[in-house]
Short mmCIF file of C-alpha atoms in Angstrom, two decimals:
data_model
loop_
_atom_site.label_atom_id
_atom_site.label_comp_id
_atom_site.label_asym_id
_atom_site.label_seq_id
_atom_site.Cartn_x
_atom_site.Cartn_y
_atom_site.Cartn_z
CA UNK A 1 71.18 118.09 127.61
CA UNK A 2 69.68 121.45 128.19
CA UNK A 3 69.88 123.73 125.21
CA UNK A 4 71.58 127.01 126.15
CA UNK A 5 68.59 129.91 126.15
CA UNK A 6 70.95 132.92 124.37
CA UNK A 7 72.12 130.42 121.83
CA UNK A 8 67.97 129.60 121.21
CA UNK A 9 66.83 133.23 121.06
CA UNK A 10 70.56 134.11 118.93
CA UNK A 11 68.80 131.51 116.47
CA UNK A 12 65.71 132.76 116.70
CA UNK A 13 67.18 136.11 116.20
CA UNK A 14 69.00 135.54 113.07
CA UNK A 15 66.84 132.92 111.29
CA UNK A 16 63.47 135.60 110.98
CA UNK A 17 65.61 138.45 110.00
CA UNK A 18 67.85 136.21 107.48
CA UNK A 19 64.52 134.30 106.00
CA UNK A 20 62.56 138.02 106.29
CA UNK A 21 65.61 139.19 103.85
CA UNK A 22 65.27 136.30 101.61
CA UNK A 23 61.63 136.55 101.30
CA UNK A 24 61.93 140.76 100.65
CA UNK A 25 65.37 140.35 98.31
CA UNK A 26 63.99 140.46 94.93
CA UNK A 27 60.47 141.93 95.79
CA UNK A 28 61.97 145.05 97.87
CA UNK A 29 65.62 145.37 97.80
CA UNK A 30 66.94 143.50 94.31
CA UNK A 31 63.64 144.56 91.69
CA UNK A 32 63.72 142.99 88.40
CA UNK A 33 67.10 142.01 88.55
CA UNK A 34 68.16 139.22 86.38
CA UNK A 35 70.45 136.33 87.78
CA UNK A 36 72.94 134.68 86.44
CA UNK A 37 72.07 131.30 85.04
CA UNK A 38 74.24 129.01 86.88
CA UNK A 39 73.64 130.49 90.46
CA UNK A 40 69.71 129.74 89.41
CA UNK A 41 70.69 126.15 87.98
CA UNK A 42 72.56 126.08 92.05
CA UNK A 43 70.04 127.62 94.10
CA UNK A 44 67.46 125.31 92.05
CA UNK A 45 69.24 121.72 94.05
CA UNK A 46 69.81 123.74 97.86
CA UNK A 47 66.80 121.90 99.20
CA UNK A 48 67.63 118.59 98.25
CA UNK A 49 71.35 119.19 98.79
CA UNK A 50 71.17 120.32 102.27
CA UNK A 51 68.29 118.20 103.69
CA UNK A 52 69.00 114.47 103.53
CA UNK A 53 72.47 115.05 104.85
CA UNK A 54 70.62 116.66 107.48
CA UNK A 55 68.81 113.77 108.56
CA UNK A 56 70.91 110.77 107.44
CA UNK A 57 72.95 110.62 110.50
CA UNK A 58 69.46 111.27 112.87
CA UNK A 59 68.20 107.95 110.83
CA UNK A 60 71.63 105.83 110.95
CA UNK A 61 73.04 106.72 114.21
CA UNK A 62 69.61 108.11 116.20
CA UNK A 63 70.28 109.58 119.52
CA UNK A 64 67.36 107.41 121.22
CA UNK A 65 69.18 104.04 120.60
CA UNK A 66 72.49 106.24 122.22
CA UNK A 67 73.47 106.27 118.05
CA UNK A 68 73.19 102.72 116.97
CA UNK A 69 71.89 101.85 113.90
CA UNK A 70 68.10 100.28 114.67
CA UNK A 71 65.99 98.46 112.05
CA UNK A 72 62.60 100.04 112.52
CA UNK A 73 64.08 103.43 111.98
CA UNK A 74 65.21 102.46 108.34
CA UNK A 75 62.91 100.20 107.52
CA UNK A 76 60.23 103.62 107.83
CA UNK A 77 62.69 106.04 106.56
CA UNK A 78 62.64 103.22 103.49
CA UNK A 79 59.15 103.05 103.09
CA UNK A 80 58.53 106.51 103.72
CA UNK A 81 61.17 107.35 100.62
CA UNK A 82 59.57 104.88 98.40
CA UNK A 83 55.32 106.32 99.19
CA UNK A 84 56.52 109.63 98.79
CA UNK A 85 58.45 109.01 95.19
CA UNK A 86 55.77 106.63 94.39
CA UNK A 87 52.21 108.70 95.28
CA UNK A 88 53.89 112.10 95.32
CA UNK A 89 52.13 112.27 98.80
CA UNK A 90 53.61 114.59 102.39
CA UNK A 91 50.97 113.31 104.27
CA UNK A 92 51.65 109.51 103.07
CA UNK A 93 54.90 109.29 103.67
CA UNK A 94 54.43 110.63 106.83
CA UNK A 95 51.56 108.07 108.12
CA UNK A 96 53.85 105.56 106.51
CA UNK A 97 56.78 106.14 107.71
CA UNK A 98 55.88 106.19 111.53
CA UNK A 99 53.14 103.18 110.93
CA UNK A 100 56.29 101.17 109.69
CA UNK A 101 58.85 102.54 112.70
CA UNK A 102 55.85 101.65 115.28
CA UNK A 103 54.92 97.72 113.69
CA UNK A 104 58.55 97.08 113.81
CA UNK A 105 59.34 98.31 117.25
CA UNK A 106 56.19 96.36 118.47
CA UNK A 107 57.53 92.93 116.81
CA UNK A 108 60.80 93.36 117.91
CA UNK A 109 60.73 94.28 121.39
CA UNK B 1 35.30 145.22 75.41
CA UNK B 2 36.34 145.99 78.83
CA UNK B 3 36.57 142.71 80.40
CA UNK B 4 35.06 142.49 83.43
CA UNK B 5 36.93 141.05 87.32
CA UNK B 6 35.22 140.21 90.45
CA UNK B 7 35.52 142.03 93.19
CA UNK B 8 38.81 142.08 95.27
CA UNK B 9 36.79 140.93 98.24
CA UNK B 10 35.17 138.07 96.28
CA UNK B 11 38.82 137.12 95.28
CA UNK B 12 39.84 137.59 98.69
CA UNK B 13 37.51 134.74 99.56
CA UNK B 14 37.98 132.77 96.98
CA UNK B 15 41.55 132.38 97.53
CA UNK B 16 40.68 131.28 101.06
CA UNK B 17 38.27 128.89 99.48
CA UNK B 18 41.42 127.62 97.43
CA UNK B 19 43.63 127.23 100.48
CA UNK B 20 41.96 125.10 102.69
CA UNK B 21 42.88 122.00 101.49
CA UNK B 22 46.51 122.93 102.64
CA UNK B 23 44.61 122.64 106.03
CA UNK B 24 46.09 118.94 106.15
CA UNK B 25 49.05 119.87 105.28
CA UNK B 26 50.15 122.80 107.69
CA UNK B 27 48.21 121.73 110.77
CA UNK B 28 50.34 118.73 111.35
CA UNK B 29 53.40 119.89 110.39
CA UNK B 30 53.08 122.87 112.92
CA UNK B 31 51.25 120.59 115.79
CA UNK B 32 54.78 118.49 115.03
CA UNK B 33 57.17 121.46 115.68
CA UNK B 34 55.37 122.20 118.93
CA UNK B 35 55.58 119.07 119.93
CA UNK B 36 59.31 118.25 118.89
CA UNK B 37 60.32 122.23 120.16
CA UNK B 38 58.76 121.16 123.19
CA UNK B 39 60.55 118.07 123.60
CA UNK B 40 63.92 119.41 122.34
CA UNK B 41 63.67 121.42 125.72
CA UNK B 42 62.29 124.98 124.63
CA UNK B 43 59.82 126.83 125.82
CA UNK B 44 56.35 127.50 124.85
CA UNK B 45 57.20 131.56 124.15
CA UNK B 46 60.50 130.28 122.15
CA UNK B 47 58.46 127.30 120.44
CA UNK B 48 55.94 130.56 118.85
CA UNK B 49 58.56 132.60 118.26
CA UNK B 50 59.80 130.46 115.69
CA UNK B 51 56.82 129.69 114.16
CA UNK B 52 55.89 133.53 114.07
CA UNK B 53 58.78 135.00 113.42
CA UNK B 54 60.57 132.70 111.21
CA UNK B 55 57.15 131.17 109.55
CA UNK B 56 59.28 128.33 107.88
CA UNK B 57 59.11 125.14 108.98
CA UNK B 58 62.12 123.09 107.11
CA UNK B 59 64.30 125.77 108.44
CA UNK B 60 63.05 125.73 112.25
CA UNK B 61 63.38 122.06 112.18
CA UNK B 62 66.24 122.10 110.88
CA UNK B 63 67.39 124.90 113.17
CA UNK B 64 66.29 122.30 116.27
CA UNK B 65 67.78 119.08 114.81
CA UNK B 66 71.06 120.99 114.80
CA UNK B 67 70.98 122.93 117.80
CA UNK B 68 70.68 119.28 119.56
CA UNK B 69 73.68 118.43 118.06
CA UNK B 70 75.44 121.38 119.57
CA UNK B 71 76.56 123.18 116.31
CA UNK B 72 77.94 126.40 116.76
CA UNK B 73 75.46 129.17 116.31
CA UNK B 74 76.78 130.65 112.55
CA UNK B 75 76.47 126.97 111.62
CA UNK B 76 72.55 126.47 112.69
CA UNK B 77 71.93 129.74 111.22
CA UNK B 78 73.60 129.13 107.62
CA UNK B 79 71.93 125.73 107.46
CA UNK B 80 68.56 126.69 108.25
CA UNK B 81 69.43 129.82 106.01
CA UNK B 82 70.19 127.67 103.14
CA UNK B 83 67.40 125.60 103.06
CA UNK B 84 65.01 128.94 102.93
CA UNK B 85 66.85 130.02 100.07
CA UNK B 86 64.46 128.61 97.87
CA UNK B 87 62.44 131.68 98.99
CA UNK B 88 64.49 134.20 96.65
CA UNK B 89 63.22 132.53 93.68
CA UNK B 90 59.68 132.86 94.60
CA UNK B 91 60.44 136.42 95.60
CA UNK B 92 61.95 137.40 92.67
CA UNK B 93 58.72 135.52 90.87
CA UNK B 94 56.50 137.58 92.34
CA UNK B 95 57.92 141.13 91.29
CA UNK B 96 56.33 141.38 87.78
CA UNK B 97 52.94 141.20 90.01
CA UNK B 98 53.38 142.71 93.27
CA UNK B 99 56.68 144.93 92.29
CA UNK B 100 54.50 147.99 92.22
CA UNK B 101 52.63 147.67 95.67
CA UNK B 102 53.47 150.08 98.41
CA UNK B 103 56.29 149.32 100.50
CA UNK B 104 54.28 148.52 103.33
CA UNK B 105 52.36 145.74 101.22
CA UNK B 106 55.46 144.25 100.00
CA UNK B 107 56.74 144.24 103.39
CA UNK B 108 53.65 141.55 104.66
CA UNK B 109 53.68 139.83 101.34
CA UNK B 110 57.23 139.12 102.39
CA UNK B 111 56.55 137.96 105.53
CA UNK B 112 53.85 135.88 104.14
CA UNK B 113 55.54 134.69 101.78
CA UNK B 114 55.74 130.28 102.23
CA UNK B 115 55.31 127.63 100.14
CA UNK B 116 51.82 127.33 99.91
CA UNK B 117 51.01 130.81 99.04
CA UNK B 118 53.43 131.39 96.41
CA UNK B 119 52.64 127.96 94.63
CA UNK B 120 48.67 129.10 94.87
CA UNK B 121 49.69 132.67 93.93
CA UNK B 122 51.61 131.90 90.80
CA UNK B 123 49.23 129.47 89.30
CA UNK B 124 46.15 132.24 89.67
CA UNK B 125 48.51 134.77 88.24
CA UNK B 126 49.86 132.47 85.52
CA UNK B 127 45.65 131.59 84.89
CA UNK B 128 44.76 135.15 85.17
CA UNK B 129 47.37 136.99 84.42
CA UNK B 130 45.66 140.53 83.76
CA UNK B 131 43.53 140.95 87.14
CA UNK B 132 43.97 144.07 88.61
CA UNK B 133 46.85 143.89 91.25
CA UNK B 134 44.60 144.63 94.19
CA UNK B 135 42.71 141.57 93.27
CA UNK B 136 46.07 139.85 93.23
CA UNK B 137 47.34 140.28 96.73
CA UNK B 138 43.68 140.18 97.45
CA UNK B 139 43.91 136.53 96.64
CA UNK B 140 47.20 135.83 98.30
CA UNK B 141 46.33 137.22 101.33
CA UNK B 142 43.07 135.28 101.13
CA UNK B 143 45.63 131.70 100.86
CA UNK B 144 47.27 133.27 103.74
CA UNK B 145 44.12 133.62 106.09
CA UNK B 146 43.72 130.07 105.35
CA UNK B 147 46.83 128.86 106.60
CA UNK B 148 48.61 130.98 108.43
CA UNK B 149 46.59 131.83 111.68
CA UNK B 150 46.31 127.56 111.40
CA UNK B 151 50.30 127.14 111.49
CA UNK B 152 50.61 129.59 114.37
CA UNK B 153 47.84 127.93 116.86
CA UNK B 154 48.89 124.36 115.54
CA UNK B 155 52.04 125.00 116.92
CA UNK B 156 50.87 126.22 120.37
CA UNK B 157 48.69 123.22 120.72
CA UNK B 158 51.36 121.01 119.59
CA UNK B 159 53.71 122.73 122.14
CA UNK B 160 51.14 122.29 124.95
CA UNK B 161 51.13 118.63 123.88
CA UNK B 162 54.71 117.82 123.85
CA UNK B 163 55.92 117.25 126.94
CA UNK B 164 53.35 115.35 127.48
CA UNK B 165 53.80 112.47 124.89
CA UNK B 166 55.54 109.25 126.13
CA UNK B 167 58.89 108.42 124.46
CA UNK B 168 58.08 104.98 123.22
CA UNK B 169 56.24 106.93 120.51
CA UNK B 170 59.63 107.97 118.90
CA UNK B 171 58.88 111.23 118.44
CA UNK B 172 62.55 111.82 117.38
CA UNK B 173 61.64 110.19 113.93
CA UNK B 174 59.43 113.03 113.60
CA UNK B 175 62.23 115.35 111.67
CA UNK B 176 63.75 112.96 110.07
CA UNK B 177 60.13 111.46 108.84
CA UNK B 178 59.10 115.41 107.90
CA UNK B 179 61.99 115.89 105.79
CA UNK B 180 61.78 112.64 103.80
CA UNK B 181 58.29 113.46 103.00
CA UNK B 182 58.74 117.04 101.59
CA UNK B 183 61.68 115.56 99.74
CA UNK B 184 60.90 112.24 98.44
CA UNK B 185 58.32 113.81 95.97
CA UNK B 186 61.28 115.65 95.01
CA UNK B 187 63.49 112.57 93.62
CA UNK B 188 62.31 111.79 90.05
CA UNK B 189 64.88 113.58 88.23
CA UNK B 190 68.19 112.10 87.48
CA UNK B 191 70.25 115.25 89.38
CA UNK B 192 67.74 115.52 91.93
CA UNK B 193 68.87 111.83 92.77
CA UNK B 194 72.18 112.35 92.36
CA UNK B 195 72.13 115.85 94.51
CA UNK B 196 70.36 113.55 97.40
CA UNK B 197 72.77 110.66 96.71
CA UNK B 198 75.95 112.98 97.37
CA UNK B 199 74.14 114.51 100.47
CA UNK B 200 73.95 111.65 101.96
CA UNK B 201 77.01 110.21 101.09
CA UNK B 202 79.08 113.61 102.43
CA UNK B 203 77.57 113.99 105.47
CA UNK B 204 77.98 110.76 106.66
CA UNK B 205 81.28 110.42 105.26
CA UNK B 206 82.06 113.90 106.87
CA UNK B 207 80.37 113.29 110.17
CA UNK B 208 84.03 113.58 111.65
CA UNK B 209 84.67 117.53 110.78
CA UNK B 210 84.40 119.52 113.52
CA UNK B 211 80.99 122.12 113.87
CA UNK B 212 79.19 120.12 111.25
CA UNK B 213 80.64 122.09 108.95
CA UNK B 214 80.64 118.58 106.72
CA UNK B 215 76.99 119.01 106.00
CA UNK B 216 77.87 122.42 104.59
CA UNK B 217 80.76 121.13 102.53
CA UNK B 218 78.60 117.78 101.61
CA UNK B 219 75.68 120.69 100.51
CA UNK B 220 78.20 122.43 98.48
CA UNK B 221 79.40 118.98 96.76
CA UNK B 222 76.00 117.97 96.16
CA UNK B 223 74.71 121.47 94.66
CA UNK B 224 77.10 121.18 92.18
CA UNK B 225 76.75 117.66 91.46
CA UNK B 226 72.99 118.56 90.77
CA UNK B 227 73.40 122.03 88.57
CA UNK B 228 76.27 119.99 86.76
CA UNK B 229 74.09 117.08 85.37
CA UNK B 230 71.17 119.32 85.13
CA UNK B 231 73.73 120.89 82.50
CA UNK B 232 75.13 117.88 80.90
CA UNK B 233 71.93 116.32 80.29
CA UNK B 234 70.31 119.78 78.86
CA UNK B 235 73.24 119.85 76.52
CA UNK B 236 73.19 115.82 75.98
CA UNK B 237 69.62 116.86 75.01
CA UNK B 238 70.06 119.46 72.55
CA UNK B 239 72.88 118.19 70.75
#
């Protein structure tokens, strides 16, 4: 399905001005304001609050199998969550992950 | 004793020195968001525009994985948003060293300002705290040389690429594999695991709410699941 081009650049459009403002807030606009201590203790968990329930459903119901649930793809995302916890590594979790998802496609097709 | 500081050209380099290890780091994640920009149907001068313009690459993956799944536009944009917020703390880290620049300074240090160059920045600053400040952005701008021209052609090859890789190579992984990577590290605190736990959890168990607003509410749950045992185990710990 084609994505729609206005929707892309709208995107585009608010995501560099919105992450420009972030990046500027306290160095430009806010100074040496202090924060409360709980919206710090908050902001501190956004990453790992918003991301894996970004990608769960891509890894349980991917669009390539037309969203059923396929054994290489968690077998790497597995793998990948264990070398990354494990060795602390990006870069290893990536080569493992998607050396796992291609070995188990390859054996079971 | 005055104490003597190199030069802010020699710190300039040296920062570049100290950034190109990130080299392995940014040139496959941005060869990546060419390629899966590319495949997500985009074109090569909306592929750069996010990686120029935004200069984040959680958020502009994020931004595609959801624009795939045909979220309204406020909800791709608060997403993506959210996972940049992490940005606000290293801007408001910054200001005891770079509050007094000139406007137009702070302005590119903003624009500039990513992962790797605020993690490089603050441990320099934290090692040396009383440089002069033009050797300070002297030495972030030298991280930046190192990586940034690298995550803006990275993406254009990886964008001339894309449509050109086969699909039996799964390249729709690619996100999902990206994500677990920067956030896997992540997981060795108790709320960390928990936060993940109840992401996961919510937005599968959510899946049904219209716009995909339940990965917003499932973020929400999970934020507070992670700042509340953060709390509980800080006071467990002092008590």
């Amino acid at each position: 399905m084609p994505l729609d081009p206005t929707k892309i650049w709208y995107v585009i459009t608010g995501l560099a001005i919105g992450t420009f403002l972030i990046r500027y807030s306290f160095l430009g606009l806010l100074g040496n304001r202090e924060l409360p201590t709980w919206f710090l203790r908050h902001l501190n968990y956004v990453g790992v609050a918003v991301l894996p329930g970004l990608i769960a459903p891509l890894i349980l119901w991917p669009a390539a199998t037309g969203g059923s649930p396929d054994l290489a793809r968690i077998l790497a995302t597995l793998s990948a969550v264990a070398i990354g916890i494990w060795k602390n590594s990006v870069i290893g979790a990536v080569l493992l992950g998607f050396s796992t998802l291609y070995i188990v496609q390859f054996l079971t097709t | 004793m005055t104490a003597t500081y190199n030069t802010p050209k020699s710190t300039f380099w040296r920062g570049y020195r100290e950034g190109l290890p990130f080299i392995l780091v940014v040139a496959p994640f941005g060869t990546l968001f060419g390629v899966v920009g590319t495949e997500a149907g985009l074109d090569i001068i909306q592929v750069m525009s996010f990686s120029v313009l935004v200069i984040a690459g959680a958020s502009q993956f994020s931004a595609l994985a959801l624009m795939a799944e045909d979220a309204p536009t406020i909800i791709v944009l608060l997403t993506s948003l959210a996972v940049n917020l992490r940005m606000a703390m290293y801007s408001a880290a910054l200001v005891p060293h770079f509050g007094k620049l000139r406007t137009k300074t702070k302005l590119w240090v903003s624009y500039f300002l990513v992962d790797q160059s605020f993690a490089m920045s603050i441990k320099e600053f934290g090692e040396r705290p009383d440089q002069p400040i033009n050797n300070k952005v002297a030495y972030f701008f030298g991280i930046v040389l190192a990586i940034s021209p690298l995550w803006y052609t990275s993406t254009l090859i990886g964008a001339i690429m894309g449509a050109s890789i086969p699909d039996v190579f799964s390249l729709d992984f690619a996100v999902p594999i990206c994500f677990i990577a920067l956030i896997a590290p992540l997981l060795r605190t108790l709320p960390h695991i928990l936060t993940a736990m109840v992401s996961v959890a919510g937005a599968l168990l959510l899946a049904w709410v219209p716009y995909s607003l339940g990965l917003i509410i499932a973020a929400f749950l999970a934020m507070m699941v992670g700042a509340y045992t953060e709390l509980k185990l800080e006071q467990k710990n002092a008590s």
